[in-house]
């Protein structure tokens, strides 16, 4: 147990529990047990405290590494949109500790991997789409930082810097660099032309909690105000589980219909939206490959890069479906990623 965890267990948590039980009218906190709940790709850690018939989650986000203020702000925006997020019982932003409602231990990803039936799968994703559309309906400028060209270019830059240079161990040739620049301009011109909404940025099965009705939503602290197709694209092209292309396209069309019916500013033509979302997804896939390589080589977490072939597959699939991505297809082949 490191010094930060020791302080959490011995000092901060007992005070936070006492205050929470008092303000919630739960009586006195019983003796409880603390265990690891999960970790993610950042420097945050999560613990689960169980005492009596109650379970709570502690977020440990070292303030020199992670700023917890966006988590609190975005949680409020999601709750305002009636999206299910964990209640925040205590928030010590200076020290980076939060005491949260426990939304359970089963994510969409875990439910899928246990082999749920088709009807339950459809129920889960229908709930995820309904919650996403409601979140987007509450969008308004000025609440969240913009997902603008500077952010998009910085994300794209992770691919040549970390995946190509660090992971593949090479630099882009002049011909490859030209293909890369052309690809970036294609992606940016499409993405920046999209309508703008609230964007979760990691809306995928690993961050959705299985529940009756609509899912609980987690890991939303990096939300921005940006392209309307982003969250749907990330939901169906998952980082840790692959769906058949036809099923992903059907779900994407279902999202478009729900969004259009709700007044979300998606294109009037579904095929146009699908084409738009494909380019948005390519930007995300390239970014994720860069991030996974960075997590491995900078942060010492190698297992994320094991899913890199999944994203290379998504890119190849996009190239096969869209002649605009001929330059990306040539680049993948040149980098030895075409097969």
XYZ file of C-alpha atoms in Angstrom:
339
model
C 0.000 0.000 0.000
C 1.551 3.312 -1.069
C 1.369 6.458 1.057
C -1.515 7.904 -0.944
C -3.622 4.787 -0.523
C -2.682 4.605 3.150
C -3.939 8.175 3.701
C -7.109 7.339 1.795
C -7.851 4.267 3.908
C -6.884 5.629 7.308
C -7.985 9.270 7.148
C -9.942 10.485 4.141
C -12.374 7.624 3.639
C -13.563 7.361 7.277
C -14.363 11.106 7.279
C -16.056 10.919 3.871
C -18.170 7.955 4.923
C -19.208 9.631 8.157
C -20.289 12.794 6.349
C -22.067 10.904 3.559
C -23.999 8.613 5.886
C -25.058 11.612 7.939
C -26.167 13.774 4.985
C -27.938 10.886 3.239
C -29.761 9.840 6.396
C -28.251 6.355 6.367
C -27.349 6.300 10.055
C -23.827 5.449 11.143
C -21.406 3.840 8.686
C -20.719 0.191 9.510
C -17.391 -1.551 9.320
C -16.573 -2.170 5.694
C -14.036 -3.690 3.356
C -12.084 -1.921 0.619
C -10.964 -3.683 -2.549
C -9.716 -2.630 -5.992
C -12.629 -1.950 -8.354
C -10.871 -1.100 -11.608
C -8.115 0.893 -13.209
C -8.022 2.677 -16.536
C -5.530 4.000 -19.028
C -4.994 7.177 -17.018
C -3.471 7.604 -13.554
C -6.858 7.194 -11.848
C -7.584 4.229 -9.603
C -10.941 3.012 -8.323
C -11.775 1.161 -5.124
C -15.022 -0.420 -3.958
C -16.056 -0.061 -0.316
C -18.680 -2.500 0.935
C -20.255 -2.127 4.360
C -23.498 -3.773 5.435
C -25.861 -3.754 2.455
C -24.253 -0.705 0.842
C -21.495 -0.413 -1.755
C -19.661 2.775 -2.753
C -16.867 3.640 -5.179
C -13.790 5.734 -4.372
C -11.984 7.490 -7.209
C -8.316 8.183 -6.517
C -7.067 10.773 -9.024
C -3.690 12.261 -8.005
C -4.128 15.999 -8.612
C -0.643 16.419 -10.073
C -1.634 13.860 -12.730
C -5.416 14.176 -13.102
C -7.806 17.121 -12.781
C -11.075 15.904 -11.259
C -13.005 19.115 -11.896
C -14.112 18.087 -15.413
C -15.489 14.819 -13.996
C -17.688 16.753 -11.584
C -18.819 19.245 -14.227
C -19.657 16.663 -16.890
C -21.435 14.453 -14.354
C -23.708 17.406 -13.700
C -24.394 17.953 -17.401
C -25.197 14.277 -17.951
C -27.472 14.159 -14.918
C -29.208 17.305 -16.181
C -29.913 15.390 -19.408
C -31.329 12.525 -17.304
C -28.503 10.196 -18.260
C -27.673 7.783 -15.473
C -24.311 8.639 -13.915
C -22.928 7.921 -10.429
C -24.005 10.363 -7.758
C -21.063 12.247 -6.248
C -21.376 12.059 -2.456
C -18.033 13.657 -1.573
C -15.514 15.471 -3.763
C -12.117 16.560 -2.464
C -10.744 18.144 -5.619
C -7.577 19.468 -4.021
C -6.485 15.982 -2.980
C -8.148 14.149 -5.856
C -10.508 11.863 -3.934
C -14.179 11.336 -4.781
C -16.788 9.134 -3.111
C -19.304 7.917 -5.680
C -22.434 5.860 -6.087
C -21.710 2.293 -7.149
C -23.515 1.506 -10.413
C -22.588 -2.176 -10.246
C -19.766 -4.346 -11.459
C -21.018 -5.556 -14.858
C -20.175 -3.481 -17.925
C -21.713 -3.926 -21.357
C -18.420 -5.482 -22.430
C -18.513 -8.047 -19.644
C -22.155 -8.853 -20.369
C -21.378 -9.321 -24.065
C -18.410 -11.551 -23.319
C -20.563 -13.855 -21.165
C -22.619 -14.643 -24.251
C -25.931 -12.802 -23.781
C -28.754 -13.491 -26.226
C -29.685 -11.379 -29.229
C -32.712 -9.849 -27.516
C -30.664 -8.697 -24.516
C -27.954 -7.357 -26.810
C -30.503 -5.287 -28.701
C -31.955 -4.033 -25.415
C -28.555 -2.901 -24.191
C -27.680 -0.999 -27.349
C -31.132 0.526 -27.719
C -30.711 1.884 -24.184
C -27.235 3.170 -24.992
C -28.533 4.963 -28.099
C -31.493 6.455 -26.231
C -29.200 7.823 -23.517
C -26.750 9.161 -26.107
C -29.469 10.999 -28.025
C -30.817 12.560 -24.824
C -27.297 13.735 -23.902
C -26.916 15.282 -27.342
C -30.322 16.961 -27.110
C -29.077 18.944 -24.118
C -26.002 20.216 -25.975
C -25.211 23.886 -25.953
C -22.069 25.830 -26.817
C -19.904 27.333 -24.118
C -20.355 24.570 -21.538
C -17.512 22.296 -22.627
C -14.193 22.987 -24.364
C -14.386 22.809 -28.171
C -13.340 19.692 -30.046
C -11.660 21.941 -32.576
C -9.016 21.610 -35.263
C -6.160 22.019 -32.800
C -7.403 19.088 -30.684
C -8.120 16.922 -33.725
C -4.659 17.556 -35.205
C -2.986 16.874 -31.868
C -4.816 13.553 -31.657
C -3.892 12.609 -35.223
C -0.273 13.414 -34.431
C -0.184 10.558 -31.928
C -0.180 8.011 -34.761
C 3.088 8.996 -36.484
C 4.734 9.947 -33.180
C 3.920 6.894 -31.096
C 2.622 4.093 -33.294
C 4.865 4.596 -36.312
C 8.024 6.060 -34.770
C 7.993 4.333 -31.385
C 6.141 1.082 -32.022
C 7.091 0.351 -35.632
C 10.508 1.917 -35.096
C 10.625 4.050 -38.216
C 9.895 7.511 -39.603
C 7.531 8.301 -42.452
C 9.233 8.621 -45.817
C 8.554 11.739 -47.880
C 5.970 9.830 -49.937
C 4.302 8.470 -46.804
C 4.324 11.908 -45.205
C 2.544 13.289 -48.269
C -0.109 10.564 -48.014
C -0.468 11.320 -44.304
C -0.946 15.048 -44.865
C -3.541 14.397 -47.555
C -5.394 12.030 -45.247
C -5.381 14.540 -42.389
C -6.827 17.255 -44.620
C -9.559 14.883 -45.853
C -10.525 13.898 -42.329
C -10.437 17.400 -40.904
C -12.470 18.940 -43.722
C -15.241 16.403 -43.090
C -15.125 16.401 -39.294
C -15.041 20.178 -38.928
C -18.089 20.459 -41.195
C -20.191 18.300 -38.869
C -22.816 19.748 -36.542
C -21.608 20.219 -32.963
C -22.986 18.511 -29.852
C -21.785 17.293 -26.463
C -19.283 14.466 -27.066
C -18.508 11.890 -24.363
C -15.349 10.809 -26.311
C -15.203 7.252 -24.922
C -18.787 6.071 -25.297
C -18.147 2.357 -25.622
C -19.229 -0.916 -23.952
C -16.405 -0.843 -21.414
C -17.763 2.443 -20.011
C -21.463 1.523 -19.971
C -22.852 -0.352 -16.987
C -25.453 -3.069 -17.526
C -28.688 -2.206 -15.733
C -32.432 -2.456 -16.051
C -33.525 0.248 -18.446
C -30.846 2.591 -19.722
C -27.165 2.021 -18.887
C -25.055 3.736 -16.280
C -22.428 5.894 -17.987
C -18.826 6.194 -16.746
C -15.474 7.693 -17.795
C -16.963 10.903 -19.136
C -14.459 13.417 -17.768
C -12.869 14.130 -21.173
C -16.114 15.293 -22.786
C -15.942 18.113 -25.333
C -18.256 20.027 -27.664
C -17.702 18.587 -31.110
C -18.729 16.391 -34.059
C -22.149 14.771 -33.862
C -21.032 11.387 -35.248
C -18.197 10.800 -32.778
C -19.919 8.940 -29.935
C -21.957 6.679 -32.208
C -18.785 5.829 -34.136
C -16.952 4.901 -30.930
C -19.889 2.882 -29.560
C -19.986 0.469 -32.476
C -16.269 0.214 -33.328
C -15.301 -0.973 -29.878
C -11.726 -1.077 -28.619
C -12.016 -4.508 -27.019
C -14.670 -6.407 -28.970
C -15.412 -6.644 -32.692
C -18.847 -6.743 -34.312
C -19.554 -7.808 -37.886
C -19.464 -4.815 -40.227
C -23.093 -5.337 -41.275
C -24.299 -5.257 -37.670
C -22.320 -2.096 -36.947
C -23.845 -0.421 -39.982
C -27.368 -1.419 -38.930
C -26.835 0.050 -35.473
C -25.365 3.215 -36.967
C -28.478 3.618 -39.087
C -30.624 3.039 -36.017
C -28.752 5.817 -34.229
C -29.304 8.141 -37.224
C -33.053 7.500 -37.136
C -33.316 8.105 -33.384
C -31.182 11.241 -33.626
C -33.147 12.634 -36.568
C -36.473 11.973 -34.809
C -35.139 13.785 -31.712
C -34.018 16.854 -33.665
C -30.282 16.164 -33.425
C -28.588 17.955 -36.369
C -27.507 14.882 -38.325
C -27.558 14.982 -42.151
C -30.990 14.489 -43.699
C -29.679 11.582 -45.750
C -28.607 8.481 -43.817
C -25.971 7.446 -46.366
C -24.389 10.893 -46.048
C -24.270 10.468 -42.282
C -22.706 6.991 -42.584
C -20.015 8.393 -44.898
C -19.403 11.234 -42.450
C -19.202 8.875 -39.490
C -16.736 6.632 -41.323
C -14.203 9.455 -41.612
C -14.812 10.425 -38.001
C -14.141 6.826 -36.995
C -10.896 6.746 -39.002
C -9.636 9.744 -37.041
C -10.508 7.958 -33.798
C -8.899 4.676 -34.859
C -5.636 6.434 -35.730
C -5.698 8.317 -32.445
C -6.347 5.142 -30.449
C -3.429 3.352 -32.095
C -1.200 6.254 -31.048
C -2.619 6.287 -27.528
C -2.200 2.538 -27.055
C 1.434 2.793 -28.141
C 2.002 5.748 -25.804
C 0.417 3.889 -22.890
C 2.764 0.986 -23.507
C 6.040 2.840 -23.992
C 5.510 5.862 -21.754
C 3.246 4.494 -19.024
C 4.342 0.851 -18.915
C 0.914 -0.682 -19.629
C 1.573 -3.051 -22.546
C -1.742 -4.904 -22.712
C -3.609 -2.083 -24.462
C -1.459 -2.488 -27.553
C -2.636 -6.081 -27.865
C -5.836 -4.657 -29.365
C -3.987 -2.659 -32.045
C -4.779 -5.234 -34.778
C -8.480 -4.621 -34.182
C -8.062 -0.955 -35.066
C -5.869 -1.685 -38.060
C -8.688 -3.956 -39.202
C -11.208 -1.144 -38.777
C -8.988 1.089 -40.925
C -8.651 -1.510 -43.664
C -12.403 -2.040 -43.637
C -12.994 1.706 -43.998
C -10.567 1.855 -46.936
C -12.404 -0.971 -48.681
C -15.729 0.837 -48.278
C -14.676 4.372 -49.230
C -12.632 5.396 -52.309
C -11.800 8.692 -50.582
C -9.471 6.662 -48.349
C -7.237 5.375 -51.136
C -4.355 7.368 -49.653
C -4.809 5.684 -46.288
C -4.859 2.275 -47.995
C -1.531 3.055 -49.672
C -0.070 4.285 -46.395
C -1.131 1.145 -44.524
C 0.419 -0.993 -47.214
C 3.648 0.997 -47.099
C 3.806 0.592 -43.316
C 3.259 -3.141 -43.548
C -0.236 -2.903 -42.084
C -2.274 -3.896 -45.127
C -2.746 -7.533 -44.134
